[in-house]
Short mmCIF file of N, CA and C in Angstrom, two decimals:
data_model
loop_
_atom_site.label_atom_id
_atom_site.label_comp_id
_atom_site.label_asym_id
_atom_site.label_seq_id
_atom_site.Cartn_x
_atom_site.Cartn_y
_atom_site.Cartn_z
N UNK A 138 108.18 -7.16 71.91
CA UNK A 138 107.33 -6.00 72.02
C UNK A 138 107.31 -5.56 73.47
N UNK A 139 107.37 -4.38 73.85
CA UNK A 139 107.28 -3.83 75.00
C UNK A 139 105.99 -2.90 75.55
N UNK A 140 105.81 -2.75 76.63
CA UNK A 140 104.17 -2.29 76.76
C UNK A 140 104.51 -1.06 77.66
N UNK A 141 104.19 0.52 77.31
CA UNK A 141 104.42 1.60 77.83
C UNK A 141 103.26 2.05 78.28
N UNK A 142 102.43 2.11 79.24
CA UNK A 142 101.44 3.20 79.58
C UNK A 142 100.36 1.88 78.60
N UNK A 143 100.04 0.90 79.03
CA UNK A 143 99.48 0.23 78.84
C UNK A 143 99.35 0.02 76.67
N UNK A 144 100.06 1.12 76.18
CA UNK A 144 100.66 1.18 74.79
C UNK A 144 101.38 0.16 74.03
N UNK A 145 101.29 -1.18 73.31
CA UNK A 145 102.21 -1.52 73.03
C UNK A 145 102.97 -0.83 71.74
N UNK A 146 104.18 -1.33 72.14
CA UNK A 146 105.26 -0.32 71.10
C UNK A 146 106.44 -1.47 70.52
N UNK A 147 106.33 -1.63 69.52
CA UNK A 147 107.47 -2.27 68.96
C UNK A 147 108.91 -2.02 69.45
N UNK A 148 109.45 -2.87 69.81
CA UNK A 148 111.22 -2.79 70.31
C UNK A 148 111.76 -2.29 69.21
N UNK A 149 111.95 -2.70 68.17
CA UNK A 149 112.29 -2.29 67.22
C UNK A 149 111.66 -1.88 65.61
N UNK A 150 111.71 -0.89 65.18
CA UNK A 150 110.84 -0.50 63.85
C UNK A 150 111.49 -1.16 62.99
N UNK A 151 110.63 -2.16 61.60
CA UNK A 151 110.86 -2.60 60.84
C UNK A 151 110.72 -1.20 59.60
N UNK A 152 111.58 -1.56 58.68
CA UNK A 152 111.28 -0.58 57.44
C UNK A 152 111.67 -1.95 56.18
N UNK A 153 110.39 -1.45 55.34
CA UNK A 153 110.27 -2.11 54.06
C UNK A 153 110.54 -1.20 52.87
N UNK A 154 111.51 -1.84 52.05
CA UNK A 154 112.57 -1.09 51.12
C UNK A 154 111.18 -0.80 49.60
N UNK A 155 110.71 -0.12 49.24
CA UNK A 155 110.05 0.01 47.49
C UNK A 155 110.00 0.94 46.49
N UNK A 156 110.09 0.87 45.45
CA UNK A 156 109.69 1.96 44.82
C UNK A 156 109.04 2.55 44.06
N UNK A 157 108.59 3.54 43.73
CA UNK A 157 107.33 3.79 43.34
C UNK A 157 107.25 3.56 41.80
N UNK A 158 106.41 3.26 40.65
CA UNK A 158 106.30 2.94 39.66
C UNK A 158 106.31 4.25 38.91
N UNK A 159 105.90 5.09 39.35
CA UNK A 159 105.57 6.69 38.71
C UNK A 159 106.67 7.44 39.09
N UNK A 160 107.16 7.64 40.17
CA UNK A 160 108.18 8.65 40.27
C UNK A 160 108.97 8.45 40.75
N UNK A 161 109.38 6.78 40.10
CA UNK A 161 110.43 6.31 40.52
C UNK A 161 111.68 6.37 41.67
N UNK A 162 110.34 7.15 42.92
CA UNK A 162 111.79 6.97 43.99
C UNK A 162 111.50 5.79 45.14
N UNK A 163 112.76 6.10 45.76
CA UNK A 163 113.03 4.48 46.01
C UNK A 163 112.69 5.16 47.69
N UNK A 164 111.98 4.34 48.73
CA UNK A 164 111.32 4.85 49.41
C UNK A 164 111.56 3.70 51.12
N UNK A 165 110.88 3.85 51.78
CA UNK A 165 111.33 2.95 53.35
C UNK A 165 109.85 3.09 53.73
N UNK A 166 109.37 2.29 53.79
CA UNK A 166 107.53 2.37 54.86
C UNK A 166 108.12 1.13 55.69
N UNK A 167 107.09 2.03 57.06
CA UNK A 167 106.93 1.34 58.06
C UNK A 167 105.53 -0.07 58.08
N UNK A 168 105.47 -0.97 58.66
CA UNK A 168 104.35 -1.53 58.22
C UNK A 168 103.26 -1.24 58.22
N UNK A 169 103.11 -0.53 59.02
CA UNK A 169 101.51 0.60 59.11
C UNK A 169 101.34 1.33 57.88
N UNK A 170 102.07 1.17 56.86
CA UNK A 170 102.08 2.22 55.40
C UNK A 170 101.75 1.04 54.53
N UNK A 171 102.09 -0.40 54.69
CA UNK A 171 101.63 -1.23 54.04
C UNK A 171 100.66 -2.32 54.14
N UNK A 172 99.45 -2.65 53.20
CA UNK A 172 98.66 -3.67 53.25
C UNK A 172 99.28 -4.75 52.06
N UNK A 173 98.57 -6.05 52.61
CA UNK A 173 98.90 -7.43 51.60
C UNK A 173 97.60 -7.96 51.48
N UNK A 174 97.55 -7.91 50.24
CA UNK A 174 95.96 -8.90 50.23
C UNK A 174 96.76 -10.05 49.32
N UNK A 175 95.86 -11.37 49.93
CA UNK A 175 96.16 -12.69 49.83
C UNK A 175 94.89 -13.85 49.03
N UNK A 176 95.18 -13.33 47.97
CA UNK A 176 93.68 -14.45 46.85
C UNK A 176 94.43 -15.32 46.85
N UNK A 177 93.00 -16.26 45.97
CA UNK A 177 93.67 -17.67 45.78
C UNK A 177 94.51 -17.66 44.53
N UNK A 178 95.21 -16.81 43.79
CA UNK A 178 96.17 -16.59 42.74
C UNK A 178 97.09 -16.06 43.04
N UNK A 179 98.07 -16.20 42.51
CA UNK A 179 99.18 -15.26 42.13
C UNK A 179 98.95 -13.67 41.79
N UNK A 180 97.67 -13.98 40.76
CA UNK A 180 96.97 -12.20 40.13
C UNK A 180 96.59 -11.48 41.35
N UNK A 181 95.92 -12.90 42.00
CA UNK A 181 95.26 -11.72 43.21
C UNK A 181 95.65 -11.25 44.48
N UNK A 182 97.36 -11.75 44.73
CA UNK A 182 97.83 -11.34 45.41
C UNK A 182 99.13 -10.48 45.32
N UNK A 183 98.76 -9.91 45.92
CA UNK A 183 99.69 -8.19 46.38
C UNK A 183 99.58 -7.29 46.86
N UNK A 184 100.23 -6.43 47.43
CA UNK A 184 100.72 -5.36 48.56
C UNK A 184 100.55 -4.27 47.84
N UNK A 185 100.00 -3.30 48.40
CA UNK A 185 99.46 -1.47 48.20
C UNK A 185 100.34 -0.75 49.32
N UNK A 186 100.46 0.36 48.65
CA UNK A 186 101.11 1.93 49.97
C UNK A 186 100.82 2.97 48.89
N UNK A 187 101.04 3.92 49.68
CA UNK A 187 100.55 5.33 48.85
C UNK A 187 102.16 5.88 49.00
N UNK A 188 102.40 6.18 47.74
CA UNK A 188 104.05 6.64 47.69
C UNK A 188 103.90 7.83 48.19
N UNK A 189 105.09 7.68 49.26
CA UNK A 189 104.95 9.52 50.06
C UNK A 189 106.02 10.66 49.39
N UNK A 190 106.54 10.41 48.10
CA UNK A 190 106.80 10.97 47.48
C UNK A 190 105.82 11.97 46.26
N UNK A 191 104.98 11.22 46.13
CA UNK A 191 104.15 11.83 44.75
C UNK A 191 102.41 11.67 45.10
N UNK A 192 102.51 10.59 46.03
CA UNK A 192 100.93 10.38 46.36
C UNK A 192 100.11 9.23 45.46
N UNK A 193 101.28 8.87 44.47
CA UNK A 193 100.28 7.68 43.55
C UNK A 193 99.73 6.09 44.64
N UNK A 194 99.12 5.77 44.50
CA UNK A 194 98.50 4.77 44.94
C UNK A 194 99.30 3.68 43.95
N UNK A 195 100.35 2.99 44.65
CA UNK A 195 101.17 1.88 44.07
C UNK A 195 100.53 -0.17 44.52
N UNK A 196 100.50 -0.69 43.40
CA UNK A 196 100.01 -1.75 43.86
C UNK A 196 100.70 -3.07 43.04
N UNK A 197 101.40 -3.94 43.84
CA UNK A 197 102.79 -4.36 43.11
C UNK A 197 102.06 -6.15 43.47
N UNK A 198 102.72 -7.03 42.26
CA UNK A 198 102.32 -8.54 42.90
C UNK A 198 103.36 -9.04 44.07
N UNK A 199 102.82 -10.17 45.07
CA UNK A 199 103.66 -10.30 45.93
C UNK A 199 103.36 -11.75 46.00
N UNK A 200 104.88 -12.44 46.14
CA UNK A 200 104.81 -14.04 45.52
C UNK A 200 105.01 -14.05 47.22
N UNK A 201 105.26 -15.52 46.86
CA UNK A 201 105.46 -16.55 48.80
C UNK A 201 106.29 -15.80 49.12
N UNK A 202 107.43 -15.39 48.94
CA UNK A 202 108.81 -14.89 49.98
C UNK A 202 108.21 -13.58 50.05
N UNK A 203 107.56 -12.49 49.21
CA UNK A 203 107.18 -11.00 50.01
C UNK A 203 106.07 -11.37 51.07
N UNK A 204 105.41 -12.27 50.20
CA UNK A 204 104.23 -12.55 52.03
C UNK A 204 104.75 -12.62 53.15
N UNK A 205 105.65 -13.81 52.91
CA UNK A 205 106.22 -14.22 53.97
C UNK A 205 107.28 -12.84 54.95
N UNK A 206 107.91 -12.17 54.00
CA UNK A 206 108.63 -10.82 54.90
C UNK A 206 107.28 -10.28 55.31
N UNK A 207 106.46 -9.80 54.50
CA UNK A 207 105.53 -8.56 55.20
C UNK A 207 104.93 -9.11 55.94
N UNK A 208 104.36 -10.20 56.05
CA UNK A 208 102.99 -10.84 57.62
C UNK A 208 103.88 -11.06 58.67
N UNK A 209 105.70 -11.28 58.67
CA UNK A 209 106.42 -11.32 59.69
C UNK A 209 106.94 -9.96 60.14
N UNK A 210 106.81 -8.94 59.43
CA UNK A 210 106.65 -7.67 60.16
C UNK A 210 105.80 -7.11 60.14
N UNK A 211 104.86 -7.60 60.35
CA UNK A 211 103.57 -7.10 60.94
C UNK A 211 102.54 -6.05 60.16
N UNK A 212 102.80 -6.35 58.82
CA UNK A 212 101.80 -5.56 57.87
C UNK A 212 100.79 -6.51 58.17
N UNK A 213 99.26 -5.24 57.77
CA UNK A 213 97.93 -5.74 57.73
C UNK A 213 97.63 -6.74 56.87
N UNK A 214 97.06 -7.33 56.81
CA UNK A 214 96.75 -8.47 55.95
C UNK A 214 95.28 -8.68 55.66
N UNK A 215 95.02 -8.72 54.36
CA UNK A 215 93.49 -9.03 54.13
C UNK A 215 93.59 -10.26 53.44
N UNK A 216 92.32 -11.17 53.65
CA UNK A 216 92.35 -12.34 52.83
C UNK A 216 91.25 -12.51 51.77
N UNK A 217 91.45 -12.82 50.51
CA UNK A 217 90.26 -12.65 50.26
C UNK A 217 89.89 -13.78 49.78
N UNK A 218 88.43 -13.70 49.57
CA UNK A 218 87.75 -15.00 49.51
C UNK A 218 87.05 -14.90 47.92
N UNK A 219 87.16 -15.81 47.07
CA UNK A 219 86.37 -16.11 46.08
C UNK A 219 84.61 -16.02 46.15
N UNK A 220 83.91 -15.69 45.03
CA UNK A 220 82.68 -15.98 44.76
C UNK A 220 82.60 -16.99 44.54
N UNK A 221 81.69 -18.01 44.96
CA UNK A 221 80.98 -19.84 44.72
C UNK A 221 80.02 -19.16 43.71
#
């Protein structure tokens, strides 16, 4: 990462390959277009973006290896926590 005008700026832009469930096009977000939320399941974990094709709000499951790509390029990450 490099620091411009006290700005940091990624050296290089990552793009994450998906596609949308509704209007089926096949699309590139930057990680700032994608969140990962991380439950204690399988159900309850997976990644959201708003397809910039059509505008649907897409929300797909994401096993160990998509976590593992998206938290290493730097998508947001929420964790969530169970009710006791």
């Amino acid at each position: 990462m490099s620091v411009m005008s006290g700005i940091a700026a990624p050296e290089e832009s990552i793009l994450f390959k998906a596609a949308c469930p509704d209007c089926r096009a096949r699309i590139e977000l930057a990680a700032g277009a994608l969140r990962l939320a991380i439950g204690g399941s399988r159900r309850t974990t997976f990644y959201s973006f708003t397809c910039p094709e059509c505008g649907s709000a897409v929300r797909k499951p994401a096993g160990e290896r998509i976590v593992e790509l998206l938290t290493g390029g730097g998508v947001r990450t929420l964790r969530l926590h169970s009710a006791l």
